[in-house]
């Protein structure tokens, strides 16, 4: 951005350390009074080199690494990587394992949306919202902890299956927690939509056009809020999503309120999916013992070739492109995360709004720098 | 009242002593309010709030104050040092100037009411309104001297908000004065003895309360601080006791503002005569009654803070000029008619 400032203009760098941010990135704003005239985003402050690390680890060692791309989406990251390798090595996953994976992914969607919404509440000045959602999120994490033994970084998937079965009492516990969460979601709707200040702050502010969103490659709730019903779970079903009944939640306005609305709907939908899974789940093995990979994963080799596998992350489209040269380590891994495009959509969105809206819009986009930088 | 007793009341030494006591009381009160706010917000958000220092964490703020006082006195190298150092003084000064004219209750002895106030003047309402707007200059000194862009934005917001809100605030105060026919806040409080002014001027109360919230910079009107956008707004570069003074000034302002609400609209300390004629009750009860009402107002303001999002600054300015100003003028007309009817 041009550093020369005109009369009554000022350049403000929000970041790399700023209360508004989900991680270090820099937002350079040219302000005229309170209005943002020009904006520019700089990413890359916490580049961790995940792709390169994956190339130096065996396939099994890679799973904990992909967990750490972003702790909110650990489960879906695992599914994307493990799914890609399974596709490449042609490993079959038993149906029971697939159901368990779906359950965990939807739980992960729930907790991610809850945290994102809490942060958003904080960004518009409604600090209590964060505490409300974090309390509900803790319950969801407890559920995940019951299954995987970890709250955020699970390392639960295994090539050809999952590490363990659902524990005793999972179904009952999830039923009580979901009942509470459904009430809470109704309460959040009341808190938001019944509030005059929320209406003034969020309706018609930060409107993302469907075309802009598509051009920038935005996916997930931010895209669906513009009216585009793009959901990989429906468009390119993986696991057992094609057997499940769920709808793709969309809104039409594309503004802040629409994005929040889509997230609230998706949370209800995620709970509906989990309930279905618990009902439909067949009994059977967690992985096929006779498959080559069931017992020999530590030294497993993957045939030569390349594959792209994508899943619906809580924030959008998460894809792994894996190239194998036949050895026990991937030759090349490329990650296509949902957040990088979402963050790129930020500067055009905040141009012409005010400083206060910057925080609100950034919060509603639900970014995660850790994931964008990788 | 005999000539001797008047001499005692207007003895300057006694007045000074009373003023110092009130300053101490208001500092203690501010500490209590901070503790109360933290505890209450904890309750609203399913947290515990402070709990380790003293019973229910009541001494947490004493510990915090010690920490603030022993911190390094940090002045940014590019700050305007003179302004930086004198800003807390200006802010605190404005609050203390307000404090001298606000009664903290009353003592009734033998049926005569002695208001607890450091100085009684005939134009106290005008005086309070005037000195309370000095605090904005203090806040601007805070922001401008620290040479920080966030602070500057916060200061601009502060000014925009203040210009918007002092007008309806002033007009509602004036409508009370017109109705009573006096600018003396003690007389205004005493005039509410049969009926509270909130019932006579409900619209005025509404405008006054909203404008006061904005004046005190409480959420939803804390745009000058809004930590998510401006880090800490006007107070970003401050640390140690200089920050502490700004922080305290805000809370003392909250207490004094709540007192104003009670004095102007919620009946002050007036109790029926049969209660205050009992000697012991007459000495303590009016003040306690008054402070209880103040606590109730503070409670409302604190609860509001944790239950709503924040306005954008342009929306605040909109609200004040387009909605509150016409409403306050409407209320002024109503007050004049009431004043004529009541024969003030």
XYZ file of C-alpha atoms in Angstrom:
718
model
C 0.000 0.000 0.000
C 1.150 3.509 -0.781
C 2.599 4.938 2.413
C 2.008 8.562 1.438
C -0.917 9.953 3.336
C -3.236 12.634 2.030
C -4.820 15.385 4.106
C -6.683 14.075 7.176
C -5.607 10.554 6.351
C -3.688 8.176 8.507
C -2.269 4.728 8.067
C -2.950 2.297 10.865
C -1.433 -1.141 11.063
C -3.753 -3.474 12.879
C -1.441 -6.189 13.971
C 0.575 -8.394 13.986
C -0.482 -8.199 17.612
C -3.976 -6.903 18.119
C -6.926 -7.957 20.279
C -9.069 -8.391 17.182
C -6.996 -11.147 15.659
C -7.339 -14.900 15.790
C -3.568 -15.100 15.274
C -0.820 -12.836 14.067
C -1.496 -11.179 10.727
C -1.328 -7.593 9.682
C -4.091 -5.427 8.351
C -2.834 -2.166 6.901
C -5.591 0.382 6.839
C -5.639 3.810 5.303
C -8.137 5.776 7.314
C -9.868 9.037 6.587
C -11.333 9.871 9.949
C -13.019 6.616 10.878
C -13.579 5.429 7.329
C -11.353 2.796 5.796
C -10.277 4.087 2.390
C -7.828 1.378 1.543
C -6.935 -1.937 3.110
C -4.333 -4.588 2.628
C -3.717 -7.854 4.398
C -0.351 -9.409 5.148
C -0.207 -13.044 6.122
C 2.664 -15.365 6.897
C 3.679 -14.359 10.395
C 3.321 -17.855 11.781
C 4.260 -19.989 8.810
C 5.035 -23.356 10.351
C 6.106 -25.254 7.276
C 3.555 -28.006 7.832
C 3.723 -29.159 4.201
C 7.475 -29.624 4.369
C 7.287 -31.340 7.750
C 4.773 -33.807 6.331
C 7.238 -34.713 3.577
C 9.857 -35.652 6.148
C 7.557 -37.834 8.237
C 6.171 -41.258 7.506
C 2.490 -41.441 6.701
C 1.576 -42.415 10.236
C 3.737 -39.719 11.787
C 1.973 -37.183 9.593
C -1.377 -37.521 11.343
C -0.420 -35.647 14.562
C 1.160 -32.945 12.419
C -2.011 -32.187 10.470
C -3.847 -31.913 13.780
C -1.723 -28.928 14.565
C -2.605 -26.919 11.483
C -5.458 -25.507 13.519
C -6.724 -26.985 16.738
C -10.314 -26.057 15.972
C -10.419 -28.195 12.874
C -8.051 -30.967 13.948
C -10.548 -33.687 13.162
C -11.401 -32.483 9.668
C -7.734 -31.916 8.853
C -7.044 -35.489 9.826
C -9.886 -36.691 7.668
C -8.583 -34.714 4.716
C -5.063 -36.103 4.991
C -5.974 -39.656 5.960
C -8.714 -39.694 3.343
C -6.265 -38.602 0.654
C -3.769 -41.302 1.559
C -6.528 -43.908 1.747
C -7.690 -42.896 -1.704
C -4.148 -43.157 -3.020
C -3.413 -46.519 -1.429
C -6.933 -47.759 -2.112
C -7.610 -48.691 1.485
C -11.152 -49.609 2.353
C -12.689 -48.185 5.532
C -15.361 -50.253 7.315
C -18.708 -48.566 7.617
C -18.693 -48.350 11.403
C -15.434 -46.426 11.295
C -16.858 -44.110 8.684
C -19.817 -43.334 10.918
C -17.543 -42.632 13.863
C -15.508 -40.309 11.681
C -18.629 -38.444 10.619
C -19.724 -38.059 14.224
C -16.363 -36.644 15.229
C -16.250 -34.288 12.296
C -19.660 -32.899 13.049
C -18.683 -32.476 16.697
C -15.646 -30.592 15.532
C -17.865 -28.385 13.368
C -20.023 -27.671 16.395
C -17.160 -26.601 18.622
C -15.514 -24.554 15.911
C -18.700 -22.632 15.181
C -19.276 -22.099 18.896
C -15.846 -20.599 19.414
C -16.101 -18.538 16.251
C -19.408 -17.108 17.336
C -18.131 -16.286 20.792
C -15.214 -14.413 19.315
C -17.528 -12.599 16.971
C -19.672 -11.555 19.910
C -16.623 -10.172 21.613
C -15.611 -8.244 18.510
C -18.894 -6.367 18.399
C -18.499 -5.544 22.084
C -20.779 -8.222 23.510
C -18.173 -9.820 25.737
C -20.523 -12.171 27.559
C -21.201 -14.082 24.346
C -17.699 -15.532 24.421
C -18.230 -16.948 27.880
C -21.605 -18.408 26.911
C -20.308 -20.203 23.852
C -17.089 -21.348 25.473
C -19.179 -23.039 28.149
C -21.171 -24.954 25.539
C -17.999 -25.721 23.619
C -16.535 -27.304 26.716
C -19.406 -29.805 26.713
C -18.742 -30.686 23.084
C -15.044 -31.085 23.848
C -15.951 -33.423 26.682
C -17.829 -35.566 24.182
C -14.824 -35.633 21.852
C -12.579 -36.359 24.804
C -14.718 -39.381 25.667
C -14.114 -40.860 22.236
C -10.579 -39.801 21.392
C -8.962 -39.153 24.747
C -7.953 -35.634 23.794
C -9.730 -32.318 23.820
C -8.233 -30.555 20.824
C -5.528 -32.501 19.006
C -6.951 -35.968 18.702
C -4.730 -38.089 16.424
C -7.621 -40.488 16.356
C -7.861 -41.578 12.745
C -5.904 -44.469 11.402
C -5.405 -45.555 7.828
C -8.346 -47.817 7.206
C -10.301 -46.943 10.303
C -10.260 -45.270 13.678
C -8.343 -46.016 16.846
C -11.266 -46.921 19.039
C -14.984 -47.434 19.271
C -17.518 -45.073 20.799
C -17.428 -45.531 24.581
C -20.266 -46.647 26.809
C -22.768 -43.924 27.524
C -21.768 -41.738 24.606
C -25.223 -41.764 23.154
C -26.951 -40.771 26.397
C -24.439 -38.082 27.187
C -24.622 -36.610 23.713
C -28.418 -36.587 23.926
C -28.383 -34.480 27.109
C -25.694 -32.144 25.821
C -27.463 -31.633 22.496
C -30.743 -30.891 24.226
C -29.003 -28.143 26.187
C -27.191 -26.840 23.134
C -30.393 -26.621 21.109
C -31.909 -24.459 23.800
C -28.784 -22.350 23.837
C -28.890 -21.849 20.084
C -32.450 -20.592 20.342
C -31.185 -18.299 23.091
C -28.341 -17.001 20.902
C -30.838 -16.224 18.176
C -32.910 -14.281 20.659
C -29.849 -12.473 22.000
C -28.727 -11.457 18.540
C -31.905 -10.848 16.592
C -33.768 -9.287 19.484
C -31.087 -6.698 20.004
C -31.478 -3.303 18.376
C -27.758 -2.586 18.502
C -26.943 -5.931 16.875
C -29.373 -5.115 14.073
C -27.758 -1.754 13.496
C -24.269 -3.187 13.581
C -24.725 -6.347 11.542
C -27.560 -6.118 9.038
C -26.394 -4.856 5.673
C -22.810 -4.435 6.870
C -19.868 -6.249 5.262
C -21.933 -7.637 2.412
C -20.054 -10.186 0.337
C -21.335 -10.614 -3.222
C -21.673 -14.172 -4.470
C -19.513 -13.413 -7.490
C -16.693 -11.846 -5.460
C -16.794 -14.764 -3.096
C -16.524 -17.272 -5.940
C -13.745 -15.331 -7.621
C -11.694 -15.242 -4.453
C -12.309 -18.905 -3.727
C -14.168 -18.289 -0.496
C -15.941 -21.382 0.775
C -17.803 -22.596 3.806
C -20.343 -20.566 5.772
C -19.040 -17.278 4.349
C -19.861 -18.467 0.823
C -23.123 -20.145 1.761
C -24.281 -16.922 3.384
C -24.216 -15.332 -0.070
C -26.716 -17.860 -1.360
C -24.379 -20.332 -3.076
C -25.262 -23.816 -1.860
C -21.749 -25.209 -2.117
C -21.014 -27.943 0.369
C -18.551 -30.734 -0.310
C -20.512 -33.069 1.886
C -23.274 -32.838 -0.731
C -21.394 -32.054 -3.937
C -18.616 -34.590 -3.589
C -19.688 -36.891 -0.766
C -16.996 -38.623 1.201
C -17.423 -41.120 4.048
C -21.103 -41.925 4.517
C -22.485 -38.459 3.945
C -24.438 -39.654 0.916
C -26.520 -41.941 3.166
C -27.348 -39.183 5.579
C -30.201 -36.749 5.362
C -29.166 -33.150 5.875
C -29.630 -29.870 4.139
C -27.087 -27.294 3.059
C -27.746 -24.193 5.114
C -27.729 -21.004 3.102
C -28.728 -17.393 3.493
C -29.190 -14.768 0.838
C -27.907 -11.462 2.166
C -24.227 -12.226 2.516
C -23.824 -9.724 5.355
C -22.530 -10.277 8.877
C -25.911 -11.329 10.223
C -26.348 -13.841 7.377
C -23.018 -15.493 8.146
C -23.958 -15.838 11.790
C -27.371 -17.195 10.823
C -25.775 -19.832 8.589
C -23.485 -20.934 11.408
C -26.387 -21.234 13.836
C -28.323 -23.319 11.297
C -25.311 -25.484 10.603
C -24.920 -26.246 14.274
C -28.480 -27.539 14.428
C -27.860 -29.518 11.251
C -24.656 -31.012 12.665
C -26.503 -32.253 15.714
C -29.176 -33.748 13.460
C -26.461 -35.574 11.489
C -24.891 -36.984 14.637
C -28.245 -38.207 15.908
C -28.832 -39.952 12.582
C -25.387 -41.503 12.682
C -25.970 -42.890 16.154
C -29.229 -44.428 14.936
C -27.972 -45.869 11.663
C -24.547 -47.013 12.791
C -23.975 -50.691 11.922
C -21.941 -52.950 14.138
C -18.807 -54.428 12.711
C -15.039 -54.106 12.771
C -13.296 -50.750 13.083
C -10.805 -51.759 10.399
C -10.254 -54.807 8.285
C -7.601 -56.950 9.911
C -6.701 -58.645 6.642
C -5.913 -55.393 4.922
C -2.254 -54.702 4.554
C -2.562 -51.424 6.372
C -4.581 -52.567 9.330
C -1.624 -53.955 11.225
C 1.417 -52.586 9.482
C 0.739 -48.859 9.425
C 4.053 -47.706 10.963
C 6.021 -48.775 7.937
C 3.285 -48.609 5.378
C 4.237 -47.761 1.838
C 1.884 -46.095 -0.566
C 1.930 -46.882 -4.267
C 3.197 -44.228 -6.659
C 0.687 -41.659 -7.820
C -1.014 -38.475 -6.789
C -4.421 -37.645 -5.414
C -6.509 -34.698 -4.282
C -9.011 -35.238 -1.519
C -11.173 -32.558 -0.017
C -13.562 -32.379 2.899
C -15.946 -29.809 4.291
C -14.087 -28.128 7.103
C -16.062 -26.018 9.632
C -14.714 -23.019 7.733
C -14.959 -24.314 4.191
C -13.145 -26.476 1.709
C -10.097 -28.277 3.069
C -8.105 -30.249 0.526
C -4.868 -32.236 0.512
C -2.919 -32.936 -2.630
C -0.572 -35.842 -1.899
C 2.096 -37.147 -4.294
C 3.654 -40.481 -3.464
C 6.858 -41.915 -4.917
C 6.246 -45.355 -3.517
C 8.272 -44.886 -0.337
C 7.025 -44.649 3.251
C 6.945 -40.854 3.170
C 4.890 -38.606 0.910
C 6.927 -37.035 -1.849
C 4.954 -33.802 -1.828
C 1.981 -32.527 0.130
C 0.052 -29.415 -0.802
C -2.663 -28.149 1.461
C -5.545 -26.091 0.189
C -7.069 -24.529 3.299
C -10.344 -22.639 3.485
C -9.093 -19.716 5.552
C -6.490 -18.230 3.237
C -9.091 -17.281 0.570
C -11.483 -16.146 3.296
C -8.881 -13.797 4.691
C -8.125 -12.522 1.188
C -11.764 -11.489 0.991
C -11.284 -9.228 3.996
C -9.682 -6.148 2.338
C -12.382 -5.719 -0.354
C -15.038 -6.243 2.306
C -13.791 -3.661 4.754
C -13.095 -0.956 2.200
C -15.556 1.857 2.751
C -16.646 0.682 6.191
C -15.456 2.090 9.501
C -12.837 0.904 11.959
C -15.481 -0.550 14.232
C -16.859 -2.631 11.366
C -13.432 -4.079 10.628
C -13.522 -6.052 13.848
C -17.123 -7.129 13.318
C -16.507 -8.272 9.737
C -13.270 -10.059 10.575
C -15.043 -11.810 13.416
C -17.928 -12.907 11.232
C -15.556 -14.354 8.609
C -14.157 -16.634 11.313
C -10.540 -16.583 10.204
C -7.700 -18.527 11.708
C -4.204 -17.323 10.923
C -2.612 -20.529 12.041
C -4.568 -22.365 9.390
C -4.032 -19.738 6.699
C -0.265 -19.681 7.172
C 0.283 -23.367 7.880
C -32.069 27.557 62.974
C -30.044 29.655 65.365
C -27.145 31.850 64.292
C -24.621 29.580 66.034
C -25.669 26.451 64.210
C -25.383 28.264 60.873
C -21.874 29.286 61.877
C -20.949 25.689 62.500
C -22.339 24.496 59.148
C -20.453 27.092 57.184
C -17.227 26.757 59.077
C -14.610 26.387 56.276
C -12.482 23.938 58.319
C -15.431 21.669 58.858
C -16.291 21.885 55.175
C -12.754 21.000 54.142
C -12.723 18.046 56.483
C -16.055 16.894 55.099
C -14.747 17.277 51.553
C -11.694 15.156 52.333
C -13.893 12.521 53.938
C -16.079 12.472 50.848
C -13.028 12.054 48.584
C -11.958 9.107 50.715
C -15.456 7.707 50.643
C -15.734 8.020 46.902
C -12.379 6.295 46.386
C -13.468 3.472 48.665
C -16.779 3.419 46.829
C -15.034 3.187 43.476
C -13.024 0.216 44.713
C -16.195 -1.399 45.911
C -17.899 -0.771 42.579
C -14.994 -2.293 40.658
C -15.131 -5.357 42.842
C -18.897 -5.482 42.494
C -18.705 -5.160 38.728
C -16.168 -7.961 38.463
C -18.205 -10.196 40.710
C -21.461 -9.430 38.918
C -19.995 -9.842 35.457
C -18.559 -13.137 36.620
C -22.026 -14.151 37.695
C -23.575 -13.123 34.398
C -20.934 -15.019 32.437
C -20.872 -18.184 34.584
C -17.474 -17.328 36.040
C -16.406 -16.816 39.624
C -14.711 -13.451 39.455
C -12.103 -12.498 42.063
C -12.134 -14.880 45.014
C -8.703 -15.363 46.565
C -7.770 -11.998 48.125
C -9.882 -11.588 51.227
C -13.414 -12.920 51.709
C -15.104 -13.144 48.276
C -12.034 -11.476 46.806
C -13.111 -8.139 48.209
C -9.525 -6.936 48.640
C -8.585 -7.818 45.076
C -8.644 -4.180 44.125
C -6.384 -3.234 47.034
C -3.893 -5.752 45.695
C -4.350 -4.333 42.207
C -3.825 -0.799 43.466
C -0.580 -1.821 45.183
C 0.537 -3.429 41.964
C -0.312 -0.320 39.958
C 1.541 1.935 42.372
C 4.698 -0.155 42.419
C 4.864 -0.511 38.658
C 7.538 1.237 36.635
C 6.557 4.749 35.671
C 6.647 4.332 31.920
C 6.498 7.285 29.542
C 6.814 6.542 25.802
C 9.910 8.225 24.366
C 7.988 10.156 21.734
C 5.204 11.233 24.062
C 4.521 14.833 24.957
C 5.813 14.562 28.519
C 4.128 17.584 30.054
C 0.707 16.613 28.733
C 1.320 12.965 29.492
C 2.038 13.699 33.128
C -0.699 16.263 33.650
C -3.510 14.348 31.910
C -4.431 12.201 34.934
C -4.443 15.343 37.080
C -6.859 17.070 34.713
C -9.134 14.051 34.627
C -9.115 13.505 38.370
C -9.476 17.240 38.948
C -12.652 17.365 36.929
C -14.104 14.470 38.883
C -13.211 16.052 42.231
C -14.660 19.380 41.162
C -17.882 17.567 40.437
C -17.693 15.866 43.776
C -17.677 19.039 45.860
C -21.137 20.044 44.691
C -22.893 16.691 44.887
C -24.653 15.843 48.159
C -24.031 12.355 49.499
C -27.181 12.226 51.566
C -28.518 14.180 54.507
C -28.669 14.192 58.266
C -31.933 15.132 59.912
C -31.594 16.490 63.454
C -34.657 17.813 65.259
C -36.577 18.014 62.008
C -33.915 20.142 60.304
C -32.203 18.678 57.263
C -28.439 19.128 56.860
C -27.277 17.803 53.448
C -23.864 16.119 53.450
C -22.171 18.185 50.795
C -18.771 19.838 50.748
C -20.099 23.114 49.432
C -23.606 24.374 48.885
C -24.052 26.790 46.061
C -27.064 28.243 44.321
C -25.951 27.181 40.858
C -24.643 23.722 41.706
C -26.473 22.014 38.836
C -24.942 24.358 36.278
C -21.578 23.965 37.974
C -21.739 20.164 37.842
C -22.650 20.206 34.172
C -19.805 22.604 33.463
C -17.020 20.814 35.330
C -18.074 17.346 34.193
C -17.219 18.315 30.627
C -13.661 19.171 31.691
C -13.059 15.432 31.942
C -13.236 15.243 28.169
C -10.236 17.539 27.965
C -8.413 15.272 30.389
C -9.230 12.286 28.219
C -8.036 14.114 25.144
C -4.788 15.000 26.905
C -4.372 11.322 27.715
C -4.826 10.373 24.084
C -3.020 13.187 22.302
C 0.075 13.158 24.484
C 0.745 9.452 24.124
C 1.422 9.779 20.385
C -0.455 6.652 19.442
C -2.857 6.263 16.544
C -5.288 4.097 18.432
C -5.352 6.622 21.244
C -5.964 9.435 18.835
C -8.880 7.619 17.223
C -10.262 6.994 20.691
C -9.940 10.662 21.521
C -11.743 11.704 18.343
C -14.544 9.361 19.216
C -14.611 10.763 22.722
C -15.093 14.271 21.413
C -17.689 13.316 18.823
C -19.664 11.530 21.491
C -19.310 14.274 24.047
C -20.488 17.003 21.695
C -23.491 14.868 20.863
C -24.422 13.997 24.398
C -23.723 17.054 26.487
C -26.540 18.873 24.679
C -29.463 16.548 25.529
C -27.930 15.973 28.964
C -27.816 19.700 29.611
C -31.330 20.262 28.314
C -32.834 17.582 30.556
C -30.994 19.069 33.535
C -32.331 22.487 32.592
C -35.878 21.154 32.338
C -35.613 19.900 35.906
C -34.283 23.262 37.030
C -37.099 25.082 35.236
C -39.730 22.904 36.819
C -38.348 23.363 40.317
C -37.358 26.956 39.774
C -33.902 26.463 41.232
C -30.428 25.445 40.081
C -29.495 24.269 43.545
C -29.223 20.508 43.524
C -30.091 20.253 47.215
C -33.322 22.146 46.660
C -34.086 19.971 43.646
C -33.643 16.855 45.736
C -35.801 18.284 48.507
C -38.511 19.286 46.041
C -39.119 15.600 45.278
C -40.475 14.924 48.704
C -44.044 14.101 47.667
C -43.424 12.772 44.162
C -40.295 11.686 42.311
C -39.477 13.535 39.139
C -39.223 10.291 37.183
C -43.026 10.241 37.301
C -43.343 13.849 36.302
C -40.774 13.673 33.495
C -40.447 10.038 32.371
C -39.177 11.132 28.976
C -36.629 13.370 30.597
C -35.420 10.499 32.749
C -34.975 8.293 29.702
C -32.984 10.898 27.800
C -30.939 11.780 30.863
C -30.098 8.156 31.624
C -28.975 7.338 28.084
C -27.015 10.572 27.794
C -25.402 9.954 31.155
C -24.377 6.440 30.125
C -22.705 7.972 27.111
C -21.156 10.680 29.223
C -19.635 8.100 31.538
C -18.429 6.034 28.587
C -20.084 2.822 29.680
C -20.928 0.115 27.194
C -22.806 0.346 24.765
C -21.149 3.753 24.588
C -17.507 2.944 25.300
C -16.341 3.691 21.772
C -13.344 5.606 23.088
C -11.987 2.424 24.593
C -13.431 -0.362 22.440
C -10.610 -2.775 23.020
C -11.305 -5.034 20.061
C -10.681 -2.255 17.564
C -8.497 0.278 19.342
C -6.633 -1.967 21.796
C -7.477 0.271 24.758
C -8.305 3.506 22.962
C -7.291 6.671 24.733
C -5.544 4.857 27.588
C -3.418 2.479 25.480
C 0.021 3.887 26.313
C -0.571 4.319 30.018
C 0.552 1.988 32.749
C 1.048 2.056 36.477
C -0.773 4.573 38.609
C -1.316 6.993 35.738
C -3.469 4.332 34.146
C -4.931 3.635 37.569
C -6.040 7.235 37.967
C -7.790 7.198 34.607
C -9.444 3.939 35.514
C -10.535 5.256 38.903
C -11.792 8.490 37.413
C -14.083 6.438 35.204
C -15.530 4.571 38.147
C -15.857 7.671 40.316
C -17.640 9.282 37.402
C -19.951 6.273 37.386
C -20.738 6.733 41.076
C -21.286 10.470 40.775
C -23.413 9.994 37.668
C -25.600 7.472 39.467
C -25.916 9.926 42.344
C -27.084 12.549 39.879
C -29.745 10.177 38.584
C -31.020 9.615 42.101
C -30.821 13.294 43.037
C -32.586 14.550 39.939
C -35.127 11.833 39.244
C -35.360 9.165 41.920
C -36.316 11.224 44.905
C -32.970 11.869 46.577
C -32.906 11.090 50.283
C -36.439 12.210 51.121
C -38.201 10.014 53.609
C -41.569 10.549 55.302
C -41.340 12.807 58.349
C -42.520 10.198 60.864
C -39.385 8.157 60.133
C -36.872 10.977 60.207
C -38.315 12.475 63.387
C -36.928 9.535 65.352
C -33.474 10.852 66.285
C -31.323 7.860 65.482
C -33.153 7.066 62.245
C -33.017 10.690 61.223
C -29.231 10.700 61.406
C -28.574 7.558 59.379
C -31.637 6.531 57.417
C -31.801 9.254 54.711
C -28.170 8.684 53.724
C -28.536 4.926 53.691
C -31.736 5.191 51.707
C -30.003 7.494 49.232
C -26.943 5.266 48.837
C -29.131 2.192 48.361
C -30.850 3.855 45.452
C -27.466 4.845 44.047
C -26.337 1.223 44.321
C -29.443 0.152 42.432
C -28.689 2.559 39.594
C -25.068 1.375 39.476
C -26.300 -2.218 39.351
C -28.525 -1.414 36.376
C -25.696 0.302 34.529
C -23.281 -2.554 35.162
C -25.779 -5.195 34.081
C -26.452 -3.257 30.887
C -22.763 -3.279 30.115
C -22.546 -7.058 30.004
C -25.772 -7.595 28.109
C -25.472 -5.543 24.926
C -23.089 -5.077 21.992
C -21.414 -1.768 21.328
C -22.739 0.977 19.067
C -20.606 2.302 16.246
C -19.533 5.883 16.803
C -21.517 7.274 13.858
C -24.591 5.510 15.196
C -24.034 7.114 18.574
C -23.793 10.561 17.045
C -26.895 9.813 14.977
C -28.774 8.698 18.051
C -27.873 11.758 20.032
C -28.593 14.411 17.414
C -31.556 12.832 15.648
C -33.406 11.125 18.472
C -32.327 12.330 21.897
C -32.066 16.028 21.110
C -35.668 16.349 19.786
C -36.904 14.224 22.679
C -35.100 16.367 25.207
C -36.546 19.527 23.638
C -40.005 17.969 23.814
C -39.353 17.252 27.459
C -38.253 20.842 27.999
C -41.613 22.059 26.698
C -43.421 19.617 28.962
C -41.318 20.750 31.916
C -42.152 24.399 31.283
C -45.871 23.610 31.215
C -45.543 21.577 34.406
C -43.577 24.392 36.011
C -46.291 26.914 35.207
C -48.971 24.525 36.457
C -47.139 23.799 39.689
C -46.496 27.508 40.103
C -42.757 27.513 40.348
